[in-house]
């Protein structure tokens, strides 16, 4: 196969790993929840805390999927666990590898729904972009996912399960006896920038991220997790308090008139209300700066005047502005701004004292770039004509 051809691998042959027989899944249960589960299953209370620690390490540090592997638990206890519980992650349906090394996974969850997960390797790190919902309730007019109705929220197990599944594929779990730091972390960063609005599935996202951050398991620092929101204002303070990760916001416009069209949630919470919530975030979460995402749409939001308005609006907020050249998808009602326009915009932002990186689209050949994700299996999508009409209104 020539090097330029994306590799598409059907992995349907891999055994299904979905909860099907009534056994409860332990993946996605927080420590507190797991403690209650084990006690309810008859584990004496004085032992339960220790059992949680042991099982936790097997699942999230070693990547075990089989209770039989948990050799520091008594045989009959392991048998009891296997009888009642399972360690299940979503099913990997297919894997596409781009020319640039980006991997896109199609993942099936209970009910037969599908979401996409993208792994982006870089020289000094690797970022996994995970999904929080099947589809999205919001209808941002430039976003492919926004053309698909919300089908359902993912569970915490399905969210953390995406990380576990990618670690399986990248062979990232430590070998028995291997110390921490023995090899470089392939998944060093997580971004909640896949399908869905994470703050409309708050509890599951929080639980999943708490599991991912736990030092005795996947152990990702809260500074290596970035949650991207379209601007669900009431949940922003909660994100700071209950998750404490980095925050990115899909800003995309500098007037309410344009933002109403691009990011319709702006009609509910406008730019001024959003900025108030963002001003409070760094202090509440003890994090350094907020990432403002700004998709560059030709002739819509990319003028010098927009750039100047943007820096004025965000004055006083520790920020980085990520300029995202629009990623086109079939029937999209916008065009990507020209390179020179994006650079002129970036220059104005930079001159005002903000980092203004232009994001390099990754995995475009496999439709893995930002905003291109959409599950092909889901019906009920809006037509291209409807999207175009909305973007003009
Ligand atoms: N729902 C969340 C997170 C998922 S979208 C949110 O909206 O923030 C991740 C980022 O990709 C967002 O900034 C989103 O606005 C951007 N995006 C969506 N469609 C895009 C497209 N076609 N091209 C470039 N960026 C896009
Ligand atoms: Fe949903 Fe985010 Fe896409 Fe808007 S940009 S439709 S919030 S996934």
PDB file of N, CA and C in Angstrom, residues 66-156:
ATOM      1  N   UNK A  66      -9.663  -8.740  33.143  1.00  0.00           N
ATOM      2  CA  UNK A  66     -10.095 -10.060  33.583  1.00  0.00           C
ATOM      3  C   UNK A  66      -9.811 -10.177  35.084  1.00  0.00           C
ATOM      4  N   UNK A  67     -10.844 -10.539  35.850  1.00  0.00           N
ATOM      5  CA  UNK A  67     -10.645 -10.639  37.305  1.00  0.00           C
ATOM      6  C   UNK A  67      -9.621 -11.722  37.656  1.00  0.00           C
ATOM      7  N   UNK A  68      -9.479 -12.722  36.790  1.00  0.00           N
ATOM      8  CA  UNK A  68      -8.535 -13.812  37.060  1.00  0.00           C
ATOM      9  C   UNK A  68      -7.097 -13.305  37.173  1.00  0.00           C
ATOM     10  N   UNK A  69      -6.828 -12.155  36.542  1.00  0.00           N
ATOM     11  CA  UNK A  69      -5.457 -11.613  36.572  1.00  0.00           C
ATOM     12  C   UNK A  69      -5.128 -10.955  37.917  1.00  0.00           C
ATOM     13  N   UNK A  70      -6.147 -10.746  38.759  1.00  0.00           N
ATOM     14  CA  UNK A  70      -5.948  -9.966  39.987  1.00  0.00           C
ATOM     15  C   UNK A  70      -5.398 -10.853  41.093  1.00  0.00           C
ATOM     16  N   UNK A  71      -4.126 -11.180  40.960  1.00  0.00           N
ATOM     17  CA  UNK A  71      -3.534 -12.250  41.755  1.00  0.00           C
ATOM     18  C   UNK A  71      -3.384 -11.925  43.240  1.00  0.00           C
ATOM     19  N   UNK A  72      -3.514 -10.666  43.609  1.00  0.00           N
ATOM     20  CA  UNK A  72      -3.437 -10.373  45.045  1.00  0.00           C
ATOM     21  C   UNK A  72      -4.813 -10.439  45.725  1.00  0.00           C
ATOM     22  N   UNK A  73      -5.807 -10.942  45.008  1.00  0.00           N
ATOM     23  CA  UNK A  73      -7.120 -11.181  45.626  1.00  0.00           C
ATOM     24  C   UNK A  73      -7.333 -12.694  45.739  1.00  0.00           C
ATOM     25  N   UNK A  74      -8.025 -13.103  46.792  1.00  0.00           N
ATOM     26  CA  UNK A  74      -8.273 -14.540  46.976  1.00  0.00           C
ATOM     27  C   UNK A  74      -9.083 -15.097  45.807  1.00  0.00           C
ATOM     28  N   UNK A  75      -8.841 -16.352  45.508  1.00  0.00           N
ATOM     29  CA  UNK A  75      -9.496 -16.983  44.338  1.00  0.00           C
ATOM     30  C   UNK A  75     -11.022 -16.890  44.393  1.00  0.00           C
ATOM     31  N   UNK A  76     -11.582 -17.193  45.580  1.00  0.00           N
ATOM     32  CA  UNK A  76     -13.055 -17.179  45.630  1.00  0.00           C
ATOM     33  C   UNK A  76     -13.608 -15.760  45.532  1.00  0.00           C
ATOM     34  N   UNK A  77     -12.826 -14.778  45.990  1.00  0.00           N
ATOM     35  CA  UNK A  77     -13.256 -13.380  45.848  1.00  0.00           C
ATOM     36  C   UNK A  77     -13.239 -12.984  44.364  1.00  0.00           C
ATOM     37  N   UNK A  78     -12.195 -13.424  43.655  1.00  0.00           N
ATOM     38  CA  UNK A  78     -12.120 -13.144  42.215  1.00  0.00           C
ATOM     39  C   UNK A  78     -13.308 -13.776  41.485  1.00  0.00           C
ATOM     40  N   UNK A  79     -13.646 -14.984  41.911  1.00  0.00           N
ATOM     41  CA  UNK A  79     -14.768 -15.681  41.262  1.00  0.00           C
ATOM     42  C   UNK A  79     -16.072 -14.925  41.518  1.00  0.00           C
ATOM     43  N   UNK A  80     -16.224 -14.433  42.754  1.00  0.00           N
ATOM     44  CA  UNK A  80     -17.435 -13.661  43.081  1.00  0.00           C
ATOM     45  C   UNK A  80     -17.500 -12.408  42.194  1.00  0.00           C
ATOM     46  N   UNK A  81     -16.354 -11.734  42.032  1.00  0.00           N
ATOM     47  CA  UNK A  81     -16.323 -10.518  41.205  1.00  0.00           C
ATOM     48  C   UNK A  81     -16.712 -10.848  39.759  1.00  0.00           C
ATOM     49  N   UNK A  82     -16.127 -11.919  39.244  1.00  0.00           N
ATOM     50  CA  UNK A  82     -16.386 -12.280  37.836  1.00  0.00           C
ATOM     51  C   UNK A  82     -17.853 -12.650  37.618  1.00  0.00           C
ATOM     52  N   UNK A  83     -18.440 -13.178  38.682  1.00  0.00           N
ATOM     53  CA  UNK A  83     -19.835 -13.571  38.612  1.00  0.00           C
ATOM     54  C   UNK A  83     -20.775 -12.376  38.502  1.00  0.00           C
ATOM     55  N   UNK A  84     -20.413 -11.322  39.216  1.00  0.00           N
ATOM     56  CA  UNK A  84     -21.336 -10.187  39.314  1.00  0.00           C
ATOM     57  C   UNK A  84     -20.966  -8.982  38.467  1.00  0.00           C
ATOM     58  N   UNK A  85     -19.669  -8.875  38.146  1.00  0.00           N
ATOM     59  CA  UNK A  85     -19.215  -7.626  37.507  1.00  0.00           C
ATOM     60  C   UNK A  85     -18.437  -7.910  36.241  1.00  0.00           C
ATOM     61  N   UNK A  86     -18.231  -6.825  35.509  1.00  0.00           N
ATOM     62  CA  UNK A  86     -17.315  -6.921  34.375  1.00  0.00           C
ATOM     63  C   UNK A  86     -16.513  -5.644  34.245  1.00  0.00           C
ATOM     64  N   UNK A  87     -15.452  -5.743  33.458  1.00  0.00           N
ATOM     65  CA  UNK A  87     -14.578  -4.591  33.222  1.00  0.00           C
ATOM     66  C   UNK A  87     -14.682  -4.339  31.728  1.00  0.00           C
ATOM     67  N   UNK A  88     -15.604  -3.468  31.355  1.00  0.00           N
ATOM     68  CA  UNK A  88     -15.918  -3.348  29.925  1.00  0.00           C
ATOM     69  C   UNK A  88     -15.648  -1.942  29.406  1.00  0.00           C
ATOM     70  N   UNK A  89     -15.012  -1.896  28.271  1.00  0.00           N
ATOM     71  CA  UNK A  89     -14.813  -0.612  27.593  1.00  0.00           C
ATOM     72  C   UNK A  89     -15.573  -0.685  26.265  1.00  0.00           C
ATOM     73  N   UNK A  90     -15.827   0.466  25.647  1.00  0.00           N
ATOM     74  CA  UNK A  90     -16.567   0.411  24.385  1.00  0.00           C
ATOM     75  C   UNK A  90     -15.840  -0.452  23.356  1.00  0.00           C
ATOM     76  N   UNK A  91     -16.584  -0.835  22.354  1.00  0.00           N
ATOM     77  CA  UNK A  91     -16.043  -1.744  21.330  1.00  0.00           C
ATOM     78  C   UNK A  91     -15.380  -0.929  20.209  1.00  0.00           C
ATOM     79  N   UNK A  92     -14.192  -1.328  19.854  1.00  0.00           N
ATOM     80  CA  UNK A  92     -13.503  -0.659  18.752  1.00  0.00           C
ATOM     81  C   UNK A  92     -14.022  -1.233  17.435  1.00  0.00           C
ATOM     82  N   UNK A  93     -14.602  -0.388  16.610  1.00  0.00           N
ATOM     83  CA  UNK A  93     -15.179  -0.866  15.349  1.00  0.00           C
ATOM     84  C   UNK A  93     -14.174  -0.735  14.212  1.00  0.00           C
ATOM     85  N   UNK A  94     -13.539   0.435  14.126  1.00  0.00           N
ATOM     86  CA  UNK A  94     -12.537   0.571  13.071  1.00  0.00           C
ATOM     87  C   UNK A  94     -11.515   1.619  13.450  1.00  0.00           C
ATOM     88  N   UNK A  95     -10.389   1.508  12.811  1.00  0.00           N
ATOM     89  CA  UNK A  95      -9.286   2.421  13.101  1.00  0.00           C
ATOM     90  C   UNK A  95      -8.754   2.925  11.762  1.00  0.00           C
ATOM     91  N   UNK A  96      -8.664   4.250  11.630  1.00  0.00           N
ATOM     92  CA  UNK A  96      -8.090   4.833  10.418  1.00  0.00           C
ATOM     93  C   UNK A  96      -6.800   5.521  10.830  1.00  0.00           C
ATOM     94  N   UNK A  97      -5.742   5.329  10.063  1.00  0.00           N
ATOM     95  CA  UNK A  97      -4.490   6.020  10.374  1.00  0.00           C
ATOM     96  C   UNK A  97      -4.185   6.978   9.227  1.00  0.00           C
ATOM     97  N   UNK A  98      -4.019   8.265   9.583  1.00  0.00           N
ATOM     98  CA  UNK A  98      -3.765   9.289   8.561  1.00  0.00           C
ATOM     99  C   UNK A  98      -2.305   9.279   8.125  1.00  0.00           C
ATOM    100  N   UNK A  99      -2.041   9.931   7.014  1.00  0.00           N
ATOM    101  CA  UNK A  99      -0.651  10.122   6.542  1.00  0.00           C
ATOM    102  C   UNK A  99       0.220  10.732   7.630  1.00  0.00           C
ATOM    103  N   UNK A 100      -0.377  11.611   8.451  1.00  0.00           N
ATOM    104  CA  UNK A 100       0.434  12.313   9.454  1.00  0.00           C
ATOM    105  C   UNK A 100       0.463  11.582  10.802  1.00  0.00           C
ATOM    106  N   UNK A 101      -0.030  10.362  10.837  1.00  0.00           N
ATOM    107  CA  UNK A 101       0.056   9.567  12.066  1.00  0.00           C
ATOM    108  C   UNK A 101      -1.174   9.685  12.954  1.00  0.00           C
ATOM    109  N   UNK A 102      -2.052  10.633  12.647  1.00  0.00           N
ATOM    110  CA  UNK A 102      -3.287  10.782  13.429  1.00  0.00           C
ATOM    111  C   UNK A 102      -4.120   9.513  13.292  1.00  0.00           C
ATOM    112  N   UNK A 103      -4.681   9.074  14.412  1.00  0.00           N
ATOM    113  CA  UNK A 103      -5.525   7.875  14.369  1.00  0.00           C
ATOM    114  C   UNK A 103      -6.956   8.255  14.703  1.00  0.00           C
ATOM    115  N   UNK A 104      -7.870   7.789  13.915  1.00  0.00           N
ATOM    116  CA  UNK A 104      -9.286   8.017  14.247  1.00  0.00           C
ATOM    117  C   UNK A 104      -9.925   6.666  14.542  1.00  0.00           C
ATOM    118  N   UNK A 105     -10.510   6.571  15.708  1.00  0.00           N
ATOM    119  CA  UNK A 105     -11.175   5.334  16.105  1.00  0.00           C
ATOM    120  C   UNK A 105     -12.683   5.526  16.034  1.00  0.00           C
ATOM    121  N   UNK A 106     -13.337   4.579  15.446  1.00  0.00           N
ATOM    122  CA  UNK A 106     -14.792   4.544  15.529  1.00  0.00           C
ATOM    123  C   UNK A 106     -15.121   3.544  16.632  1.00  0.00           C
ATOM    124  N   UNK A 107     -15.923   4.006  17.569  1.00  0.00           N
ATOM    125  CA  UNK A 107     -16.139   3.251  18.794  1.00  0.00           C
ATOM    126  C   UNK A 107     -17.631   3.010  18.978  1.00  0.00           C
ATOM    127  N   UNK A 108     -18.003   1.785  19.277  1.00  0.00           N
ATOM    128  CA  UNK A 108     -19.419   1.493  19.466  1.00  0.00           C
ATOM    129  C   UNK A 108     -19.742   1.345  20.945  1.00  0.00           C
ATOM    130  N   UNK A 109     -20.837   1.987  21.341  1.00  0.00           N
ATOM    131  CA  UNK A 109     -21.258   1.914  22.739  1.00  0.00           C
ATOM    132  C   UNK A 109     -22.588   1.171  22.816  1.00  0.00           C
ATOM    133  N   UNK A 110     -23.024   0.917  24.044  1.00  0.00           N
ATOM    134  CA  UNK A 110     -24.264   0.156  24.228  1.00  0.00           C
ATOM    135  C   UNK A 110     -25.397   0.806  23.446  1.00  0.00           C
ATOM    136  N   UNK A 111     -26.220  -0.020  22.865  1.00  0.00           N
ATOM    137  CA  UNK A 111     -27.321   0.492  22.041  1.00  0.00           C
ATOM    138  C   UNK A 111     -26.925   0.570  20.577  1.00  0.00           C
ATOM    139  N   UNK A 112     -25.661   0.257  20.290  1.00  0.00           N
ATOM    140  CA  UNK A 112     -25.200   0.241  18.899  1.00  0.00           C
ATOM    141  C   UNK A 112     -24.818   1.611  18.363  1.00  0.00           C
ATOM    142  N   UNK A 113     -24.795   2.629  19.227  1.00  0.00           N
ATOM    143  CA  UNK A 113     -24.414   3.968  18.760  1.00  0.00           C
ATOM    144  C   UNK A 113     -22.906   4.055  18.595  1.00  0.00           C
ATOM    145  N   UNK A 114     -22.494   5.033  17.817  1.00  0.00           N
ATOM    146  CA  UNK A 114     -21.060   5.154  17.562  1.00  0.00           C
ATOM    147  C   UNK A 114     -20.570   6.571  17.820  1.00  0.00           C
ATOM    148  N   UNK A 115     -19.366   6.667  18.361  1.00  0.00           N
ATOM    149  CA  UNK A 115     -18.708   7.970  18.516  1.00  0.00           C
ATOM    150  C   UNK A 115     -17.278   7.849  17.992  1.00  0.00           C
ATOM    151  N   UNK A 116     -16.664   8.995  17.797  1.00  0.00           N
ATOM    152  CA  UNK A 116     -15.307   8.987  17.277  1.00  0.00           C
ATOM    153  C   UNK A 116     -14.328   9.520  18.317  1.00  0.00           C
ATOM    154  N   UNK A 117     -13.133   8.965  18.259  1.00  0.00           N
ATOM    155  CA  UNK A 117     -12.055   9.321  19.171  1.00  0.00           C
ATOM    156  C   UNK A 117     -10.831   9.541  18.276  1.00  0.00           C
ATOM    157  N   UNK A 118     -10.057  10.591  18.560  1.00  0.00           N
ATOM    158  CA  UNK A 118      -8.919  10.882  17.676  1.00  0.00           C
ATOM    159  C   UNK A 118      -7.643  10.977  18.509  1.00  0.00           C
ATOM    160  N   UNK A 119      -6.597  10.290  18.038  1.00  0.00           N
ATOM    161  CA  UNK A 119      -5.282  10.376  18.698  1.00  0.00           C
ATOM    162  C   UNK A 119      -4.333  11.157  17.799  1.00  0.00           C
ATOM    163  N   UNK A 120      -3.740  12.208  18.355  1.00  0.00           N
ATOM    164  CA  UNK A 120      -2.869  13.091  17.576  1.00  0.00           C
ATOM    165  C   UNK A 120      -1.453  13.057  18.160  1.00  0.00           C
ATOM    166  N   UNK A 121      -0.547  12.301  17.527  1.00  0.00           N
ATOM    167  CA  UNK A 121       0.823  12.258  18.050  1.00  0.00           C
ATOM    168  C   UNK A 121       1.601  13.508  17.635  1.00  0.00           C
ATOM    169  N   UNK A 122       2.364  14.064  18.565  1.00  0.00           N
ATOM    170  CA  UNK A 122       3.241  15.186  18.244  1.00  0.00           C
ATOM    171  C   UNK A 122       4.617  14.834  18.764  1.00  0.00           C
ATOM    172  N   UNK A 123       5.617  15.668  18.443  1.00  0.00           N
ATOM    173  CA  UNK A 123       6.977  15.271  18.832  1.00  0.00           C
ATOM    174  C   UNK A 123       7.135  15.128  20.336  1.00  0.00           C
ATOM    175  N   UNK A 124       6.568  16.071  21.087  1.00  0.00           N
ATOM    176  CA  UNK A 124       6.815  16.052  22.524  1.00  0.00           C
ATOM    177  C   UNK A 124       5.621  15.576  23.341  1.00  0.00           C
ATOM    178  N   UNK A 125       4.540  15.183  22.659  1.00  0.00           N
ATOM    179  CA  UNK A 125       3.380  14.707  23.406  1.00  0.00           C
ATOM    180  C   UNK A 125       2.395  14.003  22.472  1.00  0.00           C
ATOM    181  N   UNK A 126       1.351  13.454  23.072  1.00  0.00           N
ATOM    182  CA  UNK A 126       0.294  12.848  22.263  1.00  0.00           C
ATOM    183  C   UNK A 126      -1.031  13.227  22.883  1.00  0.00           C
ATOM    184  N   UNK A 127      -1.943  13.699  22.062  1.00  0.00           N
ATOM    185  CA  UNK A 127      -3.216  14.191  22.578  1.00  0.00           C
ATOM    186  C   UNK A 127      -4.346  13.283  22.121  1.00  0.00           C
ATOM    187  N   UNK A 128      -5.188  12.918  23.063  1.00  0.00           N
ATOM    188  CA  UNK A 128      -6.360  12.116  22.714  1.00  0.00           C
ATOM    189  C   UNK A 128      -7.597  13.006  22.814  1.00  0.00           C
ATOM    190  N   UNK A 129      -8.324  13.062  21.716  1.00  0.00           N
ATOM    191  CA  UNK A 129      -9.539  13.881  21.669  1.00  0.00           C
ATOM    192  C   UNK A 129     -10.728  12.946  21.857  1.00  0.00           C
ATOM    193  N   UNK A 130     -11.471  13.134  22.940  1.00  0.00           N
ATOM    194  CA  UNK A 130     -12.548  12.194  23.261  1.00  0.00           C
ATOM    195  C   UNK A 130     -13.917  12.869  23.172  1.00  0.00           C
ATOM    196  N   UNK A 131     -14.929  12.034  23.068  1.00  0.00           N
ATOM    197  CA  UNK A 131     -16.303  12.520  22.911  1.00  0.00           C
ATOM    198  C   UNK A 131     -17.073  12.374  24.216  1.00  0.00           C
ATOM    199  N   UNK A 132     -18.069  13.247  24.388  1.00  0.00           N
ATOM    200  CA  UNK A 132     -18.873  13.191  25.608  1.00  0.00           C
ATOM    201  C   UNK A 132     -20.345  12.877  25.332  1.00  0.00           C
ATOM    202  N   UNK A 133     -20.759  13.015  24.072  1.00  0.00           N
ATOM    203  CA  UNK A 133     -22.148  12.720  23.709  1.00  0.00           C
ATOM    204  C   UNK A 133     -22.166  12.084  22.319  1.00  0.00           C
ATOM    205  N   UNK A 134     -23.246  11.366  22.032  1.00  0.00           N
ATOM    206  CA  UNK A 134     -23.479  10.935  20.651  1.00  0.00           C
ATOM    207  C   UNK A 134     -24.305  12.051  20.032  1.00  0.00           C
ATOM    208  N   UNK A 135     -23.710  12.780  19.079  1.00  0.00           N
ATOM    209  CA  UNK A 135     -24.376  13.953  18.527  1.00  0.00           C
ATOM    210  C   UNK A 135     -24.257  15.119  19.498  1.00  0.00           C
ATOM    211  N   UNK A 136     -25.115  16.112  19.344  1.00  0.00           N
ATOM    212  CA  UNK A 136     -25.029  17.305  20.200  1.00  0.00           C
ATOM    213  C   UNK A 136     -26.382  17.996  20.165  1.00  0.00           C
ATOM    214  N   UNK A 137     -26.799  18.563  21.305  1.00  0.00           N
ATOM    215  CA  UNK A 137     -28.071  19.297  21.300  1.00  0.00           C
ATOM    216  C   UNK A 137     -27.906  20.649  20.632  1.00  0.00           C
ATOM    217  N   UNK A 138     -26.684  21.114  20.570  1.00  0.00           N
ATOM    218  CA  UNK A 138     -26.456  22.452  20.028  1.00  0.00           C
ATOM    219  C   UNK A 138     -26.274  22.356  18.518  1.00  0.00           C
ATOM    220  N   UNK A 139     -26.413  23.484  17.865  1.00  0.00           N
ATOM    221  CA  UNK A 139     -26.449  23.444  16.397  1.00  0.00           C
ATOM    222  C   UNK A 139     -25.515  24.498  15.820  1.00  0.00           C
ATOM    223  N   UNK A 140     -24.276  24.490  16.283  1.00  0.00           N
ATOM    224  CA  UNK A 140     -23.314  25.464  15.745  1.00  0.00           C
ATOM    225  C   UNK A 140     -23.244  25.248  14.237  1.00  0.00           C
ATOM    226  N   UNK A 141     -23.370  26.336  13.479  1.00  0.00           N
ATOM    227  CA  UNK A 141     -23.632  26.186  12.043  1.00  0.00           C
ATOM    228  C   UNK A 141     -22.407  25.760  11.240  1.00  0.00           C
ATOM    229  N   UNK A 142     -21.209  25.795  11.853  1.00  0.00           N
ATOM    230  CA  UNK A 142     -19.985  25.425  11.133  1.00  0.00           C
ATOM    231  C   UNK A 142     -19.514  24.024  11.529  1.00  0.00           C
ATOM    232  N   UNK A 143     -20.276  23.348  12.410  1.00  0.00           N
ATOM    233  CA  UNK A 143     -19.776  22.096  13.011  1.00  0.00           C
ATOM    234  C   UNK A 143     -20.542  20.898  12.459  1.00  0.00           C
ATOM    235  N   UNK A 144     -19.805  19.913  12.022  1.00  0.00           N
ATOM    236  CA  UNK A 144     -20.419  18.718  11.442  1.00  0.00           C
ATOM    237  C   UNK A 144     -21.251  17.965  12.487  1.00  0.00           C
ATOM    238  N   UNK A 145     -20.716  17.885  13.716  1.00  0.00           N
ATOM    239  CA  UNK A 145     -21.468  17.191  14.768  1.00  0.00           C
ATOM    240  C   UNK A 145     -22.802  17.895  15.015  1.00  0.00           C
ATOM    241  N   UNK A 146     -22.795  19.223  14.860  1.00  0.00           N
ATOM    242  CA  UNK A 146     -24.004  20.014  15.110  1.00  0.00           C
ATOM    243  C   UNK A 146     -25.128  19.728  14.126  1.00  0.00           C
ATOM    244  N   UNK A 147     -24.821  19.014  13.039  1.00  0.00           N
ATOM    245  CA  UNK A 147     -25.879  18.669  12.088  1.00  0.00           C
ATOM    246  C   UNK A 147     -26.572  17.378  12.500  1.00  0.00           C
ATOM    247  N   UNK A 148     -26.080  16.792  13.577  1.00  0.00           N
ATOM    248  CA  UNK A 148     -26.622  15.511  14.029  1.00  0.00           C
ATOM    249  C   UNK A 148     -27.344  15.733  15.342  1.00  0.00           C
ATOM    250  N   UNK A 149     -28.531  15.194  15.478  1.00  0.00           N
ATOM    251  CA  UNK A 149     -29.284  15.366  16.730  1.00  0.00           C
ATOM    252  C   UNK A 149     -28.570  14.681  17.890  1.00  0.00           C
ATOM    253  N   UNK A 150     -28.873  15.150  19.099  1.00  0.00           N
ATOM    254  CA  UNK A 150     -28.332  14.426  20.252  1.00  0.00           C
ATOM    255  C   UNK A 150     -29.015  13.077  20.334  1.00  0.00           C
ATOM    256  N   UNK A 151     -28.224  12.035  20.428  1.00  0.00           N
ATOM    257  CA  UNK A 151     -28.802  10.706  20.571  1.00  0.00           C
ATOM    258  C   UNK A 151     -28.818  10.331  22.051  1.00  0.00           C
ATOM    259  N   UNK A 152     -27.656  10.444  22.688  1.00  0.00           N
ATOM    260  CA  UNK A 152     -27.649  10.302  24.143  1.00  0.00           C
ATOM    261  C   UNK A 152     -26.322  10.753  24.728  1.00  0.00           C
ATOM    262  N   UNK A 153     -26.349  10.989  26.030  1.00  0.00           N
ATOM    263  CA  UNK A 153     -25.116  11.276  26.758  1.00  0.00           C
ATOM    264  C   UNK A 153     -24.319   9.999  26.916  1.00  0.00           C
ATOM    265  N   UNK A 154     -23.008  10.110  26.930  1.00  0.00           N
ATOM    266  CA  UNK A 154     -22.188   8.938  27.254  1.00  0.00           C
ATOM    267  C   UNK A 154     -22.133   8.792  28.775  1.00  0.00           C
ATOM    268  N   UNK A 155     -21.949   7.557  29.224  1.00  0.00           N
ATOM    269  CA  UNK A 155     -21.763   7.326  30.656  1.00  0.00           C
ATOM    270  C   UNK A 155     -20.301   7.615  31.006  1.00  0.00           C
ATOM    271  N   UNK A 156     -20.030   7.735  32.311  1.00  0.00           N
ATOM    272  CA  UNK A 156     -18.638   7.958  32.734  1.00  0.00           C
ATOM    273  C   UNK A 156     -17.752   6.818  32.235  1.00  0.00           C
TER     274      UNK A 156
END
